[in-house]
Short mmCIF file of C-alpha atoms in Angstrom, two decimals:
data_model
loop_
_atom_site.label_atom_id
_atom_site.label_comp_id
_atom_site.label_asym_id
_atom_site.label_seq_id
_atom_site.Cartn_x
_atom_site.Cartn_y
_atom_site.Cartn_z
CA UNK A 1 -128.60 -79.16 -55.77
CA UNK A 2 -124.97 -80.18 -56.38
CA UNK A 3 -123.95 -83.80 -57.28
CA UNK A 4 -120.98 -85.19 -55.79
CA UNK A 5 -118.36 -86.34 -58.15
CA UNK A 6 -118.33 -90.14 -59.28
CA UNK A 7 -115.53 -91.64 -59.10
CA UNK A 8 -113.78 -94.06 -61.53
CA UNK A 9 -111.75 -97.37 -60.23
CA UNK A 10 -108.04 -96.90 -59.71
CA UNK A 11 -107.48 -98.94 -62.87
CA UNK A 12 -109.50 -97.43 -64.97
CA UNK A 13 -108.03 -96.03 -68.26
CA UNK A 14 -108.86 -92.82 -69.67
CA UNK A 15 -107.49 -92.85 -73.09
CA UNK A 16 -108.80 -91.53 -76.88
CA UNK A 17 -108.55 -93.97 -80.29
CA UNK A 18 -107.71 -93.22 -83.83
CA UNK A 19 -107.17 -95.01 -87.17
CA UNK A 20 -104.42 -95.25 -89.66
CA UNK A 21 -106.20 -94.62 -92.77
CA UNK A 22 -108.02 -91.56 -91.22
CA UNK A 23 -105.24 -89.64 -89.53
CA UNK A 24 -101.74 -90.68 -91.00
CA UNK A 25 -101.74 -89.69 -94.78
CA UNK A 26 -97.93 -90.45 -96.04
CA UNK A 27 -99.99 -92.60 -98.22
CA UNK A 28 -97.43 -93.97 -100.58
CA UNK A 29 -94.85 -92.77 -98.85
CA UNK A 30 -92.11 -94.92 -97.66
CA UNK A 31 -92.95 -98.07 -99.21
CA UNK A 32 -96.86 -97.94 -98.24
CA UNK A 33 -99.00 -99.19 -101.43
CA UNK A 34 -103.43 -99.12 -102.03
CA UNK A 35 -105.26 -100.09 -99.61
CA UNK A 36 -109.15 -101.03 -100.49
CA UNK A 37 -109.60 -97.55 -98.98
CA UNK A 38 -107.45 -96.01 -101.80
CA UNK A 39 -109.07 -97.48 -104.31
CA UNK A 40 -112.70 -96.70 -103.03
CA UNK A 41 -111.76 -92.84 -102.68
CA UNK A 42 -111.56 -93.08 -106.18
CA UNK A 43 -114.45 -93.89 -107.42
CA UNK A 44 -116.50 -91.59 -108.91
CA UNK A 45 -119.26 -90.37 -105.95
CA UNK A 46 -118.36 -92.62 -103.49
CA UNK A 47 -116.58 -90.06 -101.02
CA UNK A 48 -117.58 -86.65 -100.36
CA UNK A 49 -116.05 -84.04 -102.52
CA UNK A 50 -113.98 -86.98 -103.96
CA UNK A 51 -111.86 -86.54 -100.62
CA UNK A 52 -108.98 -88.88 -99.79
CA UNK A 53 -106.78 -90.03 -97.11
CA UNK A 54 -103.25 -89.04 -99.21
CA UNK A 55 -102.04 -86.44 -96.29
CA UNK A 56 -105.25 -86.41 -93.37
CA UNK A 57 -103.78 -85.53 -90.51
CA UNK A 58 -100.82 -86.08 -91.46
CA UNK A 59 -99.96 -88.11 -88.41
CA UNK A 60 -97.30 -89.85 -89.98
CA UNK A 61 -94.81 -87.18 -89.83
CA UNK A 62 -96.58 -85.19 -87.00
CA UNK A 63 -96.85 -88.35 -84.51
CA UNK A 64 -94.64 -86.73 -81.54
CA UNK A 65 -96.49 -83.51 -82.00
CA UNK A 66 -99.85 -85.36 -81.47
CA UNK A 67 -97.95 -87.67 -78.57
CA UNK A 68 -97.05 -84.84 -76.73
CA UNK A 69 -100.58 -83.18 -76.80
CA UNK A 70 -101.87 -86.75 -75.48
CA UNK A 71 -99.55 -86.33 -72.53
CA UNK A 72 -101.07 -82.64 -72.14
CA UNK A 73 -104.18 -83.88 -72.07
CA UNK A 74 -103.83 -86.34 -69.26
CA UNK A 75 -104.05 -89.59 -71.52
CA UNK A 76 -103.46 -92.42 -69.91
CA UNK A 77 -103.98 -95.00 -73.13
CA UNK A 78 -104.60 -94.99 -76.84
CA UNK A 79 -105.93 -96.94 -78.89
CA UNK A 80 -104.42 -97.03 -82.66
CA UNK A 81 -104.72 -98.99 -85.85
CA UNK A 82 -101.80 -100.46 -87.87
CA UNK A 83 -101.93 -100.06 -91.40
CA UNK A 84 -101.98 -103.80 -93.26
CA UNK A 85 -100.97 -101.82 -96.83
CA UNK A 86 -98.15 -100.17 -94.67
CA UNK A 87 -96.46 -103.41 -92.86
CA UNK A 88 -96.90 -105.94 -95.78
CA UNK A 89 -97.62 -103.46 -98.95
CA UNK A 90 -100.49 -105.67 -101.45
CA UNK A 91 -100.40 -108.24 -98.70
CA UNK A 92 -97.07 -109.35 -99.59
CA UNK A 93 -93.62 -109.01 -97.42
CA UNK A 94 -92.96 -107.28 -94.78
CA UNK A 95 -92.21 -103.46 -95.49
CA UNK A 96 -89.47 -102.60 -92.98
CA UNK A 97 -89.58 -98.71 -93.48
CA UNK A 98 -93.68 -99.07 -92.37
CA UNK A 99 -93.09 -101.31 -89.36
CA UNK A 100 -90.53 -99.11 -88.19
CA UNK A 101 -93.33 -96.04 -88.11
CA UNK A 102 -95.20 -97.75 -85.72
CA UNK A 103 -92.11 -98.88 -83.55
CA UNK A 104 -90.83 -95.42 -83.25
CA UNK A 105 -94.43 -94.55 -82.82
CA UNK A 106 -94.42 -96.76 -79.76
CA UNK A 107 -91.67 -96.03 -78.39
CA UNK A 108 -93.14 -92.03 -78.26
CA UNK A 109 -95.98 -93.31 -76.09
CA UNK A 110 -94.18 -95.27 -74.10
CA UNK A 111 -91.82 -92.43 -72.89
CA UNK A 112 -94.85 -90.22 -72.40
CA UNK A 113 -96.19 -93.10 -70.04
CA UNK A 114 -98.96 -93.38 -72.42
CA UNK A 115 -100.17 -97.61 -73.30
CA UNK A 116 -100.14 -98.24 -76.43
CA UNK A 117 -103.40 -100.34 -77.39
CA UNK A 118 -102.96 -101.65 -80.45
CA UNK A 119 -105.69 -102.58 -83.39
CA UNK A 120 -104.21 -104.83 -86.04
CA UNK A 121 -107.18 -104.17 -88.72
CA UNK A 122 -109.64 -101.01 -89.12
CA UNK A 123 -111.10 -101.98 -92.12
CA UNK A 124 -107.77 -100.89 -94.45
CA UNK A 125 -107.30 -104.41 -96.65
CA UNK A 126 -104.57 -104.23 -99.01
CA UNK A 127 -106.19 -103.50 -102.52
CA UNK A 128 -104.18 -106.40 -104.24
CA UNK A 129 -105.88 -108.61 -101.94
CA UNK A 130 -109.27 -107.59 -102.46
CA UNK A 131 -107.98 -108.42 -106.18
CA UNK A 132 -107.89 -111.83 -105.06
CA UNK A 133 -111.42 -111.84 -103.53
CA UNK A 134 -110.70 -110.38 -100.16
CA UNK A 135 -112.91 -111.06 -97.47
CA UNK A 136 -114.51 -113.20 -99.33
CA UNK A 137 -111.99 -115.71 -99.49
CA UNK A 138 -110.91 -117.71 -96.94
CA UNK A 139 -106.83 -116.79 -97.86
CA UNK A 140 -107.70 -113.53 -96.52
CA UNK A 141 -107.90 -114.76 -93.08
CA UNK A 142 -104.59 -116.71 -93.40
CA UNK A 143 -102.95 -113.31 -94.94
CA UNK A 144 -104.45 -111.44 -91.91
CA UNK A 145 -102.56 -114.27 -89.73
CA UNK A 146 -99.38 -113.71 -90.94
CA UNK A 147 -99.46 -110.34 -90.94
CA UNK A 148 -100.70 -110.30 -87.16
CA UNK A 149 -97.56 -112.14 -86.51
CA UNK A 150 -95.41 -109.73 -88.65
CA UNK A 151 -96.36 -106.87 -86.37
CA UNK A 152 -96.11 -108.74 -83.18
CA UNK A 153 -92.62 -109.61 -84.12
CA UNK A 154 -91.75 -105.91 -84.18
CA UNK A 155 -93.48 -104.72 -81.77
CA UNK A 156 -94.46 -107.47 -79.20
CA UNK A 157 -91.36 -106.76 -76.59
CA UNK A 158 -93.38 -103.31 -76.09
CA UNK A 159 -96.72 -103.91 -77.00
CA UNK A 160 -98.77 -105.68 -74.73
CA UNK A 161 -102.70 -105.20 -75.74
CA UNK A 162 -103.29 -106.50 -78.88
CA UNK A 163 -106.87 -105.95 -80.56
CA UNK A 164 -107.46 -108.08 -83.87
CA UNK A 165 -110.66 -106.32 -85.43
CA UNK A 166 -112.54 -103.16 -85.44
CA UNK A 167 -115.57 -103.59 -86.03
CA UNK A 168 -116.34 -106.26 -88.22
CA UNK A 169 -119.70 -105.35 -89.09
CA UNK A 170 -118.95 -102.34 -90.58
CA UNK A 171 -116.19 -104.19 -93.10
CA UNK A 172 -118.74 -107.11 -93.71
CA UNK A 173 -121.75 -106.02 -94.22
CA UNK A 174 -121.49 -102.58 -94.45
CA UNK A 175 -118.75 -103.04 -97.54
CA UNK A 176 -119.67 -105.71 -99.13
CA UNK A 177 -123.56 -105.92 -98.49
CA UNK A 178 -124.63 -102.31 -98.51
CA UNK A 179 -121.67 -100.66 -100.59
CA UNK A 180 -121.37 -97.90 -98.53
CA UNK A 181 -117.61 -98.49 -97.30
CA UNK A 182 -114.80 -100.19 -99.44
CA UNK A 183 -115.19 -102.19 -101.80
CA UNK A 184 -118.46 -101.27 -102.15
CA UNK A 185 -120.57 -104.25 -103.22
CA UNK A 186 -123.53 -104.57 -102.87
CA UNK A 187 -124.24 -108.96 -101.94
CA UNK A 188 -125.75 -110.74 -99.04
CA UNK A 189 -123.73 -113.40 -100.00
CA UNK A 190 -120.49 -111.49 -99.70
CA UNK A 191 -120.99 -110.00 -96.59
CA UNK A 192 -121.80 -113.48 -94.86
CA UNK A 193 -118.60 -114.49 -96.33
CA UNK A 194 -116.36 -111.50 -95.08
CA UNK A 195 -118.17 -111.55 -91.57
CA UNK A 196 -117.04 -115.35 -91.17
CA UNK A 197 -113.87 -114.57 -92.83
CA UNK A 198 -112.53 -111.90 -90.49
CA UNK A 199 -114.00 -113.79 -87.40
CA UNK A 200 -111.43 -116.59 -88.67
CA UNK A 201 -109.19 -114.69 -88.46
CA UNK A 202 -109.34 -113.06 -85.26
CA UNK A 203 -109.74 -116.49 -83.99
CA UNK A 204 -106.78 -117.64 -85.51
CA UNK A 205 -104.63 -114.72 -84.68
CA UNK A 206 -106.10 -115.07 -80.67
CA UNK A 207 -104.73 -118.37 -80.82
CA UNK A 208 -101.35 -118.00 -82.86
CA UNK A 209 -100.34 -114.78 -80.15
CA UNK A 210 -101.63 -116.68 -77.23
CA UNK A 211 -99.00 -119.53 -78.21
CA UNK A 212 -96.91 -117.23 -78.02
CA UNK A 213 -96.81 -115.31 -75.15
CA UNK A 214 -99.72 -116.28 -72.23
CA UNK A 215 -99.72 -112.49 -70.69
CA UNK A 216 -100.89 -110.43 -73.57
CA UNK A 217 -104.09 -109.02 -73.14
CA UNK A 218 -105.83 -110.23 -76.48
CA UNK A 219 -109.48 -108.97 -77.65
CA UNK A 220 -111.77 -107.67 -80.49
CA UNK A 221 -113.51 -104.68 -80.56
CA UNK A 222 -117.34 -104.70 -82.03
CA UNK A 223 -119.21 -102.09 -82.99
CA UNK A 224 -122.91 -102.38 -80.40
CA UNK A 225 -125.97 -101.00 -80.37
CA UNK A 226 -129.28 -101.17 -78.45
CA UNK A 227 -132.15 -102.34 -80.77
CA UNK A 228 -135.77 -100.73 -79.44
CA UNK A 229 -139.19 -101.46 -80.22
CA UNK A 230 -140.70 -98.16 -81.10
CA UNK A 231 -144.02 -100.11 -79.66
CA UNK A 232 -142.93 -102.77 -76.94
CA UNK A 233 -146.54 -103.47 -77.43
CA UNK A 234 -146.71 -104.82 -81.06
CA UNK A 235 -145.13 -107.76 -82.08
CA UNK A 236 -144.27 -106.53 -85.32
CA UNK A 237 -142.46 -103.96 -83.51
CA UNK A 238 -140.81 -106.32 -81.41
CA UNK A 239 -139.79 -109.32 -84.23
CA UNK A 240 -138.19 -105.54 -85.79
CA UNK A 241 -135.83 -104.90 -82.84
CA UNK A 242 -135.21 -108.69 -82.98
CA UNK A 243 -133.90 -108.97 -86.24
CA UNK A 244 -131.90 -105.65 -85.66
CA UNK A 245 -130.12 -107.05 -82.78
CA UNK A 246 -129.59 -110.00 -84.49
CA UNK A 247 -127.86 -108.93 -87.43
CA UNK A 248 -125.84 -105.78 -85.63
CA UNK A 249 -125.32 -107.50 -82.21
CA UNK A 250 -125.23 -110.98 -81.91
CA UNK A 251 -124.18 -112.20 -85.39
CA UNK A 252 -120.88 -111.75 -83.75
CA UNK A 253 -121.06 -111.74 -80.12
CA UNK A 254 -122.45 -115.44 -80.25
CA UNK A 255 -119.88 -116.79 -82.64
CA UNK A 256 -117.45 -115.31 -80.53
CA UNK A 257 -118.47 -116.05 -77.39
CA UNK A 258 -120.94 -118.99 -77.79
CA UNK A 259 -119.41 -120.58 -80.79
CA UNK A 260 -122.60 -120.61 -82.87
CA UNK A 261 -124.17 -117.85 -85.30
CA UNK A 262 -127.78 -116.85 -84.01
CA UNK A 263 -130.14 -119.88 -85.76
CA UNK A 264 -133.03 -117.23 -85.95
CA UNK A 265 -130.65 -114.67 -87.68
CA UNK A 266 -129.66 -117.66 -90.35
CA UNK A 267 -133.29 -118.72 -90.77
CA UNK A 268 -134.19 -114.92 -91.32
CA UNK A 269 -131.40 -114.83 -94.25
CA UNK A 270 -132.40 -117.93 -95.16
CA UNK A 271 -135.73 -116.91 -96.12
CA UNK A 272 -134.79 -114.05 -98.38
CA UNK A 273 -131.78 -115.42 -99.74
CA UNK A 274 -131.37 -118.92 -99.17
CA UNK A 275 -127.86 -119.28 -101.69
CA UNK A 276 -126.45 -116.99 -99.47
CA UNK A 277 -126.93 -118.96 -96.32
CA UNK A 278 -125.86 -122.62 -98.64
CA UNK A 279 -122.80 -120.03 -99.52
CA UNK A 280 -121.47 -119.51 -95.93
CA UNK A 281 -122.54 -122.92 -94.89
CA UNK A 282 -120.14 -124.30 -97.82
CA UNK A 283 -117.33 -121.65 -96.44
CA UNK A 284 -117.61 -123.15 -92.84
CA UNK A 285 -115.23 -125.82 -92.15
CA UNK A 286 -115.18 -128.19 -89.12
CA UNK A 287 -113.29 -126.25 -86.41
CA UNK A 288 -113.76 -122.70 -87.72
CA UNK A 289 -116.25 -121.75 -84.75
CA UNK A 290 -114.00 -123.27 -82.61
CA UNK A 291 -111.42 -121.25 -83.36
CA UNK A 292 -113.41 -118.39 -83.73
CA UNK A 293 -114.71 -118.66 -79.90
CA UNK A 294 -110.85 -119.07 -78.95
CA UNK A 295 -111.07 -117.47 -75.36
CA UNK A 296 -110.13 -113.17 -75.49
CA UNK A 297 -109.54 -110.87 -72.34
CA UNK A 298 -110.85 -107.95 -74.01
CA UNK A 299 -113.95 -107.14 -75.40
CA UNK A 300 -113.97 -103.36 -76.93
CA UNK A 301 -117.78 -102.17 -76.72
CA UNK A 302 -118.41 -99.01 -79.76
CA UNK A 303 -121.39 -97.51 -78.71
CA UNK A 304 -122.84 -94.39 -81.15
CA UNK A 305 -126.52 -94.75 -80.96
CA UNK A 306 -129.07 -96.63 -80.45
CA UNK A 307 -131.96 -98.42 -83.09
CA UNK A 308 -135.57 -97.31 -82.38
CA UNK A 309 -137.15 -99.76 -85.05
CA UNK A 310 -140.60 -101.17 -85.88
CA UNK A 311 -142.17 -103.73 -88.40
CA UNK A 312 -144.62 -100.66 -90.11
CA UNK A 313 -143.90 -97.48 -92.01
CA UNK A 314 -143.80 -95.09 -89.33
CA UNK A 315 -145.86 -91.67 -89.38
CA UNK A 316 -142.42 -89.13 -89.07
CA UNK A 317 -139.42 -91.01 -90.56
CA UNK A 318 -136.59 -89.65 -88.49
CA UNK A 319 -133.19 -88.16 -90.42
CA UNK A 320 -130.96 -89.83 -92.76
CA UNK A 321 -127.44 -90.44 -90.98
CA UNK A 322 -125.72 -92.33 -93.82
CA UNK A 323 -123.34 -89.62 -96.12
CA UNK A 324 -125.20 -88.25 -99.09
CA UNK A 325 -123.08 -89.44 -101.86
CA UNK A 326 -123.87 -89.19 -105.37
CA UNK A 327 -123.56 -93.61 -105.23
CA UNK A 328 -125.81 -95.16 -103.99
CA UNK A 329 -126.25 -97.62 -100.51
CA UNK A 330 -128.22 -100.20 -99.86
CA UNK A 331 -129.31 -101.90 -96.66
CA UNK A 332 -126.64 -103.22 -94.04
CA UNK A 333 -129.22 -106.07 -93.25
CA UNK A 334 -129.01 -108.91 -95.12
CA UNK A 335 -132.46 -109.52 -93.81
CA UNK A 336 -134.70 -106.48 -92.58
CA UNK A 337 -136.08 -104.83 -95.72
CA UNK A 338 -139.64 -104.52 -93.81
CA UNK A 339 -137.70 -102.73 -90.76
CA UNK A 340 -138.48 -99.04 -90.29
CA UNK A 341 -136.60 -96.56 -88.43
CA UNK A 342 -139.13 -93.93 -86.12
CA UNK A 343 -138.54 -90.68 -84.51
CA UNK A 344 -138.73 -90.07 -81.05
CA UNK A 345 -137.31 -86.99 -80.16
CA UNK A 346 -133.98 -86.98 -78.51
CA UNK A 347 -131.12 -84.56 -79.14
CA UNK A 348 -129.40 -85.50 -82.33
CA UNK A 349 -125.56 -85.47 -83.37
CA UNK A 350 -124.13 -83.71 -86.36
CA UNK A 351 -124.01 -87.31 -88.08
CA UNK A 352 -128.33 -87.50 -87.43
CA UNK A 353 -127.61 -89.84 -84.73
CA UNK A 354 -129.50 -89.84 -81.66
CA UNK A 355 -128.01 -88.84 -78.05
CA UNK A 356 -129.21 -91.59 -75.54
CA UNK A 357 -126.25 -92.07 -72.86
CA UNK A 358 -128.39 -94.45 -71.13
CA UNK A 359 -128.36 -96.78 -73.81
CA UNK A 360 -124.65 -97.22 -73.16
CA UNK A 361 -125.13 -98.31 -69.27
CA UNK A 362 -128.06 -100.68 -70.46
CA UNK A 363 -125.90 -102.39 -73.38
CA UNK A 364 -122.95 -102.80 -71.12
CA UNK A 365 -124.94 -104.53 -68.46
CA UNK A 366 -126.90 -106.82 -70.93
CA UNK A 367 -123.29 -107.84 -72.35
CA UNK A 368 -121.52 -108.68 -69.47
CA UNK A 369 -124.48 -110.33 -68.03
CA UNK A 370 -125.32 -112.75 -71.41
CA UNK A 371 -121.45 -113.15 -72.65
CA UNK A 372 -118.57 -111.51 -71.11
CA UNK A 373 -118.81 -112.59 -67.14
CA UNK A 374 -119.34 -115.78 -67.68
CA UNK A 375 -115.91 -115.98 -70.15
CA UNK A 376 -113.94 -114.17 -68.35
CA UNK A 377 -113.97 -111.28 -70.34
CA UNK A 378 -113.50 -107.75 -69.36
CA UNK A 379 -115.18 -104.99 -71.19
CA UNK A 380 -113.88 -101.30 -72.90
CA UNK A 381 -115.58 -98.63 -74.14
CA UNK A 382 -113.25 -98.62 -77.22
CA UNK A 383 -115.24 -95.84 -78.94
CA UNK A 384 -117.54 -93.39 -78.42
CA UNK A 385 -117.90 -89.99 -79.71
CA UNK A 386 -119.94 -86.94 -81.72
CA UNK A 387 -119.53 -85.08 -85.05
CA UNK A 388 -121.14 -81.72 -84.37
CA UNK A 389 -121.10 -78.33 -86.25
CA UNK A 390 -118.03 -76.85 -84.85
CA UNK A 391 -117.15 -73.24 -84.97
CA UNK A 392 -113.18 -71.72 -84.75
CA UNK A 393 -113.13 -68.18 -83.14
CA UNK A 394 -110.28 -66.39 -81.84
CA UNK A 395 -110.95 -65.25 -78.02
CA UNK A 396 -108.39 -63.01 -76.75
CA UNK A 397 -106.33 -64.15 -79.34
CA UNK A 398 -106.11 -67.69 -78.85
CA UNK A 399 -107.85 -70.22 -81.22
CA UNK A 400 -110.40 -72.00 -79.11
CA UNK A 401 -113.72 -74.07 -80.03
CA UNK A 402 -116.47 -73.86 -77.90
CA UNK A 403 -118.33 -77.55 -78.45
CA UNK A 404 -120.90 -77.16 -75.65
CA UNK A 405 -122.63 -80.07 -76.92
CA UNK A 406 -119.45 -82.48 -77.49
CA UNK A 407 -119.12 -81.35 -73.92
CA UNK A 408 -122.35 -82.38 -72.51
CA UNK A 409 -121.70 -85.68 -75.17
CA UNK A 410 -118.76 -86.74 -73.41
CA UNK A 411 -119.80 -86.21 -70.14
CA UNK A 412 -122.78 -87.69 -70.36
CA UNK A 413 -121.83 -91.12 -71.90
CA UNK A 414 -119.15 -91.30 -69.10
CA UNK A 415 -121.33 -91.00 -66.62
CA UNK A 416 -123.06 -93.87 -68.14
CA UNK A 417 -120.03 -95.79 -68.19
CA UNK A 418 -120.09 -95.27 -64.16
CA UNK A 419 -123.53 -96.04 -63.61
CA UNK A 420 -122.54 -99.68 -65.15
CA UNK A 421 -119.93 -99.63 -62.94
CA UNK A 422 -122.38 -99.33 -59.78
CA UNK A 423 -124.12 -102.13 -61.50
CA UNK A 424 -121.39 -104.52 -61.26
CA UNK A 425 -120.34 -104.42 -64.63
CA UNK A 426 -116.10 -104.88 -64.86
CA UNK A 427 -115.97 -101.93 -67.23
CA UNK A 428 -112.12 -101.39 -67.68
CA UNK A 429 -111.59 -97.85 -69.38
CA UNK A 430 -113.11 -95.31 -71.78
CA UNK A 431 -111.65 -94.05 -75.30
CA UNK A 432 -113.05 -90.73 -76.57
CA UNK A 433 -113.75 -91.19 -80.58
CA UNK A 434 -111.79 -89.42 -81.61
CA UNK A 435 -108.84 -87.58 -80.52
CA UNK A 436 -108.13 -85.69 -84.06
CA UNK A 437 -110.95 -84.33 -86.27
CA UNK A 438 -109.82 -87.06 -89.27
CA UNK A 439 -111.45 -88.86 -92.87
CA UNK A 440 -114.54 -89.80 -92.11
CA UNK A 441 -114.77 -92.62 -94.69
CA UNK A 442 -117.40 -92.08 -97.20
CA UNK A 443 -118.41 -88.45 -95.27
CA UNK A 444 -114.35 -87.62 -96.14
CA UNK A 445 -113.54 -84.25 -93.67
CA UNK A 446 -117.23 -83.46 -93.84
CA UNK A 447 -117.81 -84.15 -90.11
CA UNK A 448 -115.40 -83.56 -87.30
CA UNK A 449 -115.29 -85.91 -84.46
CA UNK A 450 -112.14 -85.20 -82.73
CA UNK A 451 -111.71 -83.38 -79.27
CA UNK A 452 -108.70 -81.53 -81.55
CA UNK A 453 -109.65 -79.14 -84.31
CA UNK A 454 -107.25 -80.03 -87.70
CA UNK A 455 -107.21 -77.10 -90.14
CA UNK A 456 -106.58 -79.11 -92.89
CA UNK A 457 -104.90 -76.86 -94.46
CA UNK A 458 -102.18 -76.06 -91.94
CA UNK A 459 -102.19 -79.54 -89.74
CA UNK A 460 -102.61 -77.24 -87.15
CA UNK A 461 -103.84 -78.23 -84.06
CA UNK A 462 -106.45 -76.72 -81.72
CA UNK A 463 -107.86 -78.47 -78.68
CA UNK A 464 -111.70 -77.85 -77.97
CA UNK A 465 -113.20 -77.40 -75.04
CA UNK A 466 -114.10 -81.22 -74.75
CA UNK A 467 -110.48 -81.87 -74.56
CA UNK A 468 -110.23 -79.68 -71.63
CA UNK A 469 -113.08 -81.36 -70.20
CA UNK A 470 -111.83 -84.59 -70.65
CA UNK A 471 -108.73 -83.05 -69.31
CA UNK A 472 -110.40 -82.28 -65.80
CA UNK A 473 -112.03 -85.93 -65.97
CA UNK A 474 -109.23 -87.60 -66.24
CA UNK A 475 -107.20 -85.42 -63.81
CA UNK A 476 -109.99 -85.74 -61.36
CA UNK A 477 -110.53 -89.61 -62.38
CA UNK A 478 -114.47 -88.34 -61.86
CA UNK A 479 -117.62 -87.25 -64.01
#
């Protein structure tokens, strides 16, 4: 039985997203100095095969080579990252040689008609400022101001979708609570600090670009997930999926939206490290969730995975998907040391993570129906994508990679996207993660995500079949 084709909005944006520390290399080329990312690929363990982001994809050099295959591919937006240790070098002034990458790099989109969505901050800190505390400081979020407004100077007669943060849970508490990305620390205490840090500074940055021009589109991006009970049935199961979505979701949705952290989240910290809580209370000043809950237009959803958790040891503990490196992680959760991951069967990535497309319709209808609609907001699927085993063979001699399950990935999840759509959910585009194979922070080129092959080696460049099938979507503007 055939399925007619579903159709996507007229303005709806097909696009793909990258980030600077994982594709550009050049990195201390023209002026650029450490970022925390530098520094972390140095120490001993903490990367795979000691890898490093000193040439990646070399994007910096090869921008209008990977512009032009955008425009091949149909692209109609994408979504990049400036570097901070690029534009203001240790945090201090501004680095004309690195602004003027991303200007020229702008100007390339522009004349392929491609929109050029801009992220201010994916998780690259300048090292000297992590000297200084980073995060964890409260300067941090001033520095992050003025650098915001350094790059909007350049760039803001061309640039008109501005995205502070990428996923702030992943440079809170997955750096400086579970050690796993830069700096690697390992604090509850910490990562309360750097989540309410870089929410400060969104907030502030919201407000200082607002002031200055009413029609940019301004937004975060957070990183989502749906937190499942592996037994709706048990309440240990259910407090589980609870604390999950507490500490993943809504620690910053509500402060964002609402203007509040989640009290139960707080009490649950509380009660296993109540000097962390006094900590961030302390590092709270009047005003700060004000600002934080400054109004945005944009709210870029990440979707992966979902968390199928309960309050027990489980029988089958399903696969590790954090990158076996010789140093050690702890727990993202500041407070969900009796949570256990189960197994339930689905179709898993090359990264361990599970396939569940549905989980993406169901997440973007529970947050436009508890935060976005009622502020306005409208919602992006700013990331979503699949590492998988991928194989290089030469078919009538061309180069070609046959990803049937990056395929079926991609597909699938945008699919989902429409099925949100017939829900009523103001969904406003879709960007593939990613549209290079790149670093893949502490995995380093371990996994490939893109929907282009990189041989390293050569910088060569190889679409896959998914970016021919993402090619046909977007031609067709239908899954």
């Amino acid at each position: 039985m055939s399925v007619s084709p579903r159709r996507f909005p007229d303005d709806f944006l097909f696009g793909a997203a990258t980030a600077a520390f994982q594709i550009e290399g050049a990195a201390h080329v023209d002026g650029r100095r450490d970022s925390i990312w530098d520094a972390f690929c140095r120490v001993p363990g903490a990367v795979i095969a000691g890898d490093d982001g000193e040439t990646a994809c070399d994007h910096y050099h090869r921008y209008p080579q990977d512009v032009a295959l955008m425009k091949r591919l149909g692209l109609q937006t994408y979504r990049f990252s400036v570097s901070w240790s690029r534009v203001r070098p240790d945090g201090g002034a501004l680095n004309p040689a690195g602004i003027d990458f991303y200007s020229r790099l702008v100007d390339e989109l522009l004349g392929a008609d491609i929109l050029p969505w801009l992220t201010l901050y994916h998780w690259d800190l300048p090292q000297a400022l992590q000297e200084r505390g980073g995060w964890t400081v409260r300067d941090t979020a001033e520095r992050f101001t003025e650098y915001a407004l350094d790059v909007h100077d350049a760039l803001g007669d061309r640039v008109n979708v501005w995205t502070t943060l990428n996923e702030p849970w992943c440079s809170s508490f997955l750096s400086y609570t579970a050690g796993i990305h830069a700096p690697g620390h390992y604090s509850r205490r910490e990562g309360l600090l750097a989540a309410h840090h870089l929410l400060l500074g969104h907030g502030q940055t919201v407000m200082q670009l607002r002031a200055r021009d009413a029609d940019l589109s301004l937004g975060i991006t957070l990183n989502l997930t749906g937190a499942q009970p592996a037994d709706p049935s048990d309440p240990r199961d259910l407090d589980a999926a609870r604390r999950i979505d507490g500490q993943f979701n809504r620690w910053f949705l509500d402060p964002v939206f609402l203007g509040a952290y989640p009290a139960d989240v707080v009490d649950d910290i509380r009660a296993v490290d109540p000097e962390a809580v006094d900590a961030l209370e302390a590092a709270v000043q009047p005003g700060d969730l004000a600002v934080i809950s400054t109004p945005i237009d944009a709210l870029g959803v990440n979707y992966y995975h979902n968390e199928f958790v309960g309050g027990r040891v489980p029988e089958q503990a399903p696969p590790a998907d954090q990158a076996p490196t010789e140093r050690e992680g702890a727990s993202p959760f500041p407070a969900a040391d009796d949570v256990h991951w189960f197994e339930r069967g689905l179709p898993r990535t090359g990264m361990g993570w599970e396939v569940q497309p549905e989980g993406l319709t169901d997440l973007l209808v529970r947050v436009a129906t508890q935060y976005a609609d009622a502020a306005g907001t409208r919602l992006f699927v700013t990331e979503n994508g699949a590492a998988y085993d991928d194989e290089l063979v030469v078919d009538d001699g061309e180069r070609r990679v046959h990803d049937v399950d990056r395929v079926a990935f991609l597909e699938g999840h945008v699919a989902a996207i429409h099925a949100a759509i017939e829900r009523g959910v103001d969904v406003g585009g879709y960007f593939y993660w990613s549209l290079l194979d790149n670093f893949e922070w502490a995995w380093g080129y371990e996994k490939r995500f893109g929907i282009v092959r990189v041989d390293y080696d050569t910088q060569e460049r190889t679409p896959k079949d998914s970016a021919l099938a993402y090619a046909r979507i977007i031609a067709d503007r239908a899954v």
